[in-house]
PDB file of C-alpha atoms in Angstrom:
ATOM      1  CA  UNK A  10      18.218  15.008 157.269  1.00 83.00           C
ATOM      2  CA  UNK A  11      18.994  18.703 158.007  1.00 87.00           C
ATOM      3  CA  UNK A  12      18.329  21.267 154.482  1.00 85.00           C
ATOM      4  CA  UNK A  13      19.933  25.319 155.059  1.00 89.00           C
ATOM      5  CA  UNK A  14      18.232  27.200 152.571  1.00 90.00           C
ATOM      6  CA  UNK A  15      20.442  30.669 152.105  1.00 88.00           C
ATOM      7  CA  UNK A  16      19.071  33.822 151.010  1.00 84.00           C
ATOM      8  CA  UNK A  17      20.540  36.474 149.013  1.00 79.00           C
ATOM      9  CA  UNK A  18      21.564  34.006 145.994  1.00 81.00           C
ATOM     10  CA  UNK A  19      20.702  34.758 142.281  1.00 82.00           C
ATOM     11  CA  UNK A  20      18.903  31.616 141.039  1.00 85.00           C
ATOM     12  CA  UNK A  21      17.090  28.496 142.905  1.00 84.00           C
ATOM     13  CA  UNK A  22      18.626  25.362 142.696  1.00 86.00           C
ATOM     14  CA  UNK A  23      17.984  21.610 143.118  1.00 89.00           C
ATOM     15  CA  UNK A  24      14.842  21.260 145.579  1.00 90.00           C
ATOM     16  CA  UNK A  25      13.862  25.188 145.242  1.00 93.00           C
ATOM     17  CA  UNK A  26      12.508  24.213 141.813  1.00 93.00           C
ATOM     18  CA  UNK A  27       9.035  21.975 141.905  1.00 96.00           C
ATOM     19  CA  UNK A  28       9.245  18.264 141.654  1.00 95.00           C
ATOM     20  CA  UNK A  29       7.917  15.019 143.022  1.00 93.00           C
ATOM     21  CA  UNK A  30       9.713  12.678 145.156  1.00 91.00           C
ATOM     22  CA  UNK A  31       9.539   9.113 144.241  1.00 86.00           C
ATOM     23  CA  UNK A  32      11.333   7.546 146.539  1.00 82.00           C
ATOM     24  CA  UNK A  33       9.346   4.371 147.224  1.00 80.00           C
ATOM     25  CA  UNK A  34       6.105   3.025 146.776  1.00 77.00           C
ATOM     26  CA  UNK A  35       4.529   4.799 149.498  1.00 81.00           C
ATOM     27  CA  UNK A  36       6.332   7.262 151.795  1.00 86.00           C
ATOM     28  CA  UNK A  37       5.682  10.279 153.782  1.00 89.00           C
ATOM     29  CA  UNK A  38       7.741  12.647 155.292  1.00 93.00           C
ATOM     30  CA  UNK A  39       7.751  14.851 158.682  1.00 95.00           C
ATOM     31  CA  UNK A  40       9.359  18.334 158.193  1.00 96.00           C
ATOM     32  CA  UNK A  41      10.473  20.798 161.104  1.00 97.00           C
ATOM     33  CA  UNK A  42      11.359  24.381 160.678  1.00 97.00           C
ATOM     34  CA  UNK A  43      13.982  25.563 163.070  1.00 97.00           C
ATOM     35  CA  UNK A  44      14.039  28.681 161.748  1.00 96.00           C
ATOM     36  CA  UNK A  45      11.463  30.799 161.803  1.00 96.00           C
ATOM     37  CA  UNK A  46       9.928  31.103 158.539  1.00 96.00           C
ATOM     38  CA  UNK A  47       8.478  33.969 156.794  1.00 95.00           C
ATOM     39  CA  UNK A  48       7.201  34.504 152.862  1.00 94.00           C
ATOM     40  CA  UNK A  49      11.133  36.291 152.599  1.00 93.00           C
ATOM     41  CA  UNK A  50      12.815  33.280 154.385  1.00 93.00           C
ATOM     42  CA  UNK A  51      12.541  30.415 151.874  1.00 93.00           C
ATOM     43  CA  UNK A  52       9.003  28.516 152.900  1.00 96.00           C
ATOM     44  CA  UNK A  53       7.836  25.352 151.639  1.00 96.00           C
ATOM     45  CA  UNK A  54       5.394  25.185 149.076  1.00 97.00           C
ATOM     46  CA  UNK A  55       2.872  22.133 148.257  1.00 97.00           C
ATOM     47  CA  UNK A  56       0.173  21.936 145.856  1.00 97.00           C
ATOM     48  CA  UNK A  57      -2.372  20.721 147.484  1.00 95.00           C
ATOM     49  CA  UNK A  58      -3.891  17.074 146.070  1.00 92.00           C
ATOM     50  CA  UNK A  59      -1.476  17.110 143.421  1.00 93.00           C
ATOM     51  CA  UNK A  60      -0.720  13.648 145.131  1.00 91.00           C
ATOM     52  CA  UNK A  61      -3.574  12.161 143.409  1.00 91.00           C
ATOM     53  CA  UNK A  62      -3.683  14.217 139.561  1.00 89.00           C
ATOM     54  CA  UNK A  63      -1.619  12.443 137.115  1.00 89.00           C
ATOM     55  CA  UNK A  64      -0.190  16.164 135.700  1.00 91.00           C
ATOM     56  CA  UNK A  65       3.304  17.007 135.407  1.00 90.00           C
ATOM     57  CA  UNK A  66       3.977  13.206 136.461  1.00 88.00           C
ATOM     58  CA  UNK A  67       8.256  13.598 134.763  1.00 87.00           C
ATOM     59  CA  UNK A  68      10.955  12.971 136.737  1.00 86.00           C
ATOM     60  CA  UNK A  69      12.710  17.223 136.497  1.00 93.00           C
ATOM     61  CA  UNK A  70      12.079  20.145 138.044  1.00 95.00           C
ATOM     62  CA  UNK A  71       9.260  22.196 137.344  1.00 95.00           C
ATOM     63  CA  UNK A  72       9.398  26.389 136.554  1.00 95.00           C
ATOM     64  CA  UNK A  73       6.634  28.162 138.365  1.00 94.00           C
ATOM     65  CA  UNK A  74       4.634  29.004 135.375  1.00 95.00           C
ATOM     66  CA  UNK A  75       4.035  25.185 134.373  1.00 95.00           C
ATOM     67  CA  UNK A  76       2.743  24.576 137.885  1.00 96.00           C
ATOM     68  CA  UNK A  77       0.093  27.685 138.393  1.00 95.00           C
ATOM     69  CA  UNK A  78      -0.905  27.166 134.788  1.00 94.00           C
ATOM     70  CA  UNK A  79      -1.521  23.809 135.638  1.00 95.00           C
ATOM     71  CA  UNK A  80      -3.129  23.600 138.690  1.00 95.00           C
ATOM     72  CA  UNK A  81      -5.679  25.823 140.331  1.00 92.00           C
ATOM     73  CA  UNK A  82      -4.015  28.997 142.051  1.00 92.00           C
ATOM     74  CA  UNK A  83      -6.450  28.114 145.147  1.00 95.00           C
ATOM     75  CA  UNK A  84      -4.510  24.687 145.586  1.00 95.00           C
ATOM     76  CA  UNK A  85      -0.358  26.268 145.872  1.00 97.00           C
ATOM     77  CA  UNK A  86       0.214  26.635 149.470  1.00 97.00           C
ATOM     78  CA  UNK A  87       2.645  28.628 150.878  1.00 97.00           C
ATOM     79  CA  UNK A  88       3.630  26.820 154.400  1.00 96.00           C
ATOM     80  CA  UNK A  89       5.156  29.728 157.042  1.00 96.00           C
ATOM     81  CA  UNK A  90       5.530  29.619 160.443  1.00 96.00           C
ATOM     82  CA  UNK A  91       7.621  30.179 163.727  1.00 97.00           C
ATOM     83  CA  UNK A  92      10.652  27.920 164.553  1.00 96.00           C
ATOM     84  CA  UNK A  93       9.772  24.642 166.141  1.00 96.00           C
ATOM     85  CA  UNK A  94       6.737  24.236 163.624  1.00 97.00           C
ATOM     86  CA  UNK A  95       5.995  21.099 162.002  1.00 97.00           C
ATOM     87  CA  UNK A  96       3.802  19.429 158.798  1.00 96.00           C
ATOM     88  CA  UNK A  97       3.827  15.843 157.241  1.00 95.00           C
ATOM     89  CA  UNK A  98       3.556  16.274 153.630  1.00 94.00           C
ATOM     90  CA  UNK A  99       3.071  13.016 150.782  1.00 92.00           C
ATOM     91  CA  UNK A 100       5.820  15.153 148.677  1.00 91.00           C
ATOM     92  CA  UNK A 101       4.930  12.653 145.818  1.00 92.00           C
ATOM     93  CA  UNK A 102       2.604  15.680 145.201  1.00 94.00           C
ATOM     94  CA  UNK A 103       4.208  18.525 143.683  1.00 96.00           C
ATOM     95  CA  UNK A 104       6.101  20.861 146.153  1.00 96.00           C
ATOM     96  CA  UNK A 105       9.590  22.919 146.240  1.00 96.00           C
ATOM     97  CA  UNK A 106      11.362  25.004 149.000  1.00 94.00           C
ATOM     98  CA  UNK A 107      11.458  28.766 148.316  1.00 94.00           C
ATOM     99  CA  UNK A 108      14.163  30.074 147.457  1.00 92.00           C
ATOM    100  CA  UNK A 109      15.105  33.005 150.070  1.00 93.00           C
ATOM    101  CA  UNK A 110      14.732  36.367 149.520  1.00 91.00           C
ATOM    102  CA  UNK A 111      17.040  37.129 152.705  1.00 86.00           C
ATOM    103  CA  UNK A 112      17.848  35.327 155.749  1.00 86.00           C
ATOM    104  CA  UNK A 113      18.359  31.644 156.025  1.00 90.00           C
ATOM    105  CA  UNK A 114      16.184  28.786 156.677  1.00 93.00           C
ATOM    106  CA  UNK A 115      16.873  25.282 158.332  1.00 94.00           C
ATOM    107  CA  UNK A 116      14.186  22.499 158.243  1.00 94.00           C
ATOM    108  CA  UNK A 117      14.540  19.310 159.555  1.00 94.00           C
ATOM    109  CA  UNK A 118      12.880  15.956 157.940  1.00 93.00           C
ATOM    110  CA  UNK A 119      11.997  12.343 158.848  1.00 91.00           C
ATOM    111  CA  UNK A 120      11.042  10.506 156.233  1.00 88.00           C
ATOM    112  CA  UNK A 121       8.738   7.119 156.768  1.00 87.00           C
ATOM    113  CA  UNK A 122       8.958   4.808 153.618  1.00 83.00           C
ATOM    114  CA  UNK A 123       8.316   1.085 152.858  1.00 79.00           C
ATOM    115  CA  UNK A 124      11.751   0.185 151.161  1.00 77.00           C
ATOM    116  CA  UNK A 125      15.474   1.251 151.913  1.00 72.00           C
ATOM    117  CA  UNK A 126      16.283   4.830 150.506  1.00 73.00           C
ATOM    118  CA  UNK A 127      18.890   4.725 147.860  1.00 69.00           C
ATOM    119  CA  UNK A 128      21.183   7.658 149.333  1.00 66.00           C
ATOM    120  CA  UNK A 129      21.519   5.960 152.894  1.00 68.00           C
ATOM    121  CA  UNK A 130      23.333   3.261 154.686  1.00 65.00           C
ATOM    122  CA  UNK A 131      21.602   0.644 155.924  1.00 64.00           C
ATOM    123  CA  UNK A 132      24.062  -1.171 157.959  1.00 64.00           C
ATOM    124  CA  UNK A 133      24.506  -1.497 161.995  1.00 57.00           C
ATOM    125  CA  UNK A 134      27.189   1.010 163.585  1.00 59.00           C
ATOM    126  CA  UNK A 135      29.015  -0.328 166.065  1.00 61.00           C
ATOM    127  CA  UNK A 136      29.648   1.804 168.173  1.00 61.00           C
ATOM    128  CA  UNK A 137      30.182   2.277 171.888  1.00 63.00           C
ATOM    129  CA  UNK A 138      28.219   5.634 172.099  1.00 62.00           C
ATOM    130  CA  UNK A 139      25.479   2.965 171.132  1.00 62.00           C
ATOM    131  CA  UNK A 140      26.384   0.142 173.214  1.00 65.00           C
ATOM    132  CA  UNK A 141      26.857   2.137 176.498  1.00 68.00           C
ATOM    133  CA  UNK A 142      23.512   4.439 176.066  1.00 66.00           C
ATOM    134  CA  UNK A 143      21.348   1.145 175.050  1.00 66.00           C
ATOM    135  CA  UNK A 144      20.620   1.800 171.775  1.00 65.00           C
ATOM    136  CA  UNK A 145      19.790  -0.613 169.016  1.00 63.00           C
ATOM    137  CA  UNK A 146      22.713  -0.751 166.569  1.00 60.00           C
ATOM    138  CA  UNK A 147      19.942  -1.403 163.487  1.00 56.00           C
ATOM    139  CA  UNK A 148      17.360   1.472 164.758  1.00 58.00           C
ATOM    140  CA  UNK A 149      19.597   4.316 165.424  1.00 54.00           C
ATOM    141  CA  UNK A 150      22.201   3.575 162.373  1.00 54.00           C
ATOM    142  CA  UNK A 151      21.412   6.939 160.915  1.00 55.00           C
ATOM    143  CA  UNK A 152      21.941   9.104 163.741  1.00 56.00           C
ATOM    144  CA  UNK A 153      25.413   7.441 164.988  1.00 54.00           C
ATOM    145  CA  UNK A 154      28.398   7.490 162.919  1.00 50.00           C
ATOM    146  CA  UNK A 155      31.749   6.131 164.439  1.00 45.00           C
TER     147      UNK A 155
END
């Protein structure tokens, strides 16, 4: 999946608020900025080993203040970086995207999980962009569309 971030809103929304994914038993996820990405242009933020505390465990969002009163200040990480960067993150721990100050920000992510993910397809495309190029019809389901 492919997230834009846009600056110059109001309020954060959705995934610009902390949270935990729990999407599966076990699961990790790759994430690519292709967009550079500055403290102004909406990084990622992780709190670091809040994989393994059993704090804040609920199923919502999370406002700032619960999270840095909850966990040492030393532990919130603030990921930035140039375009083309990457980081694999357990985002069971407790993470959001920044909301931008200005500019935009577009981050790409692969996610690696034991079951099926609840907001994908998991059926073959046929298709003859697959057939012709060789690819599987299973593997590459998600990245074909007829």
């Amino acid at each position: 999946n492919c997230w834009w971030s846009f600056g110059y809103r109001e309020s954060a929304k959705e995934a610009q608020f902390f949270h935990r994914d729990l999407d599966d038993f076990k699961f990790l996820k790759i994430f690519f900025y292709l967009t550079d990405v500055t403290n102004d242009s909406g990084p990622h933020i992780y709190v670091k080993g809040s994989h393994k505390i059993n704090k804040l465990l609920e199923l919502r969002r999370f406002k700032d203040e619960e999270v840095q009163n909850t966990f040492n200040p030393e532990n919130i990480l603030t990921l930035t970086s140039p375009k083309g960067s990457a980081f694999i993150e357990d985002t069971y721990g407790i993470h959001k995207g920044q909301l931008p100050l200005n500019g935009n920000r577009l981050l790409l992510q692969i996610q690696y999980s034991y079951l099926p993910l609840h907001v994908e397809k998991y059926m073959p495309v046929k298709s003859s962009i697959i057939k012709d190029k060789g690819y599987d019809e299973y593997i590459n389901r998600l990245l074909f569309v007829n």
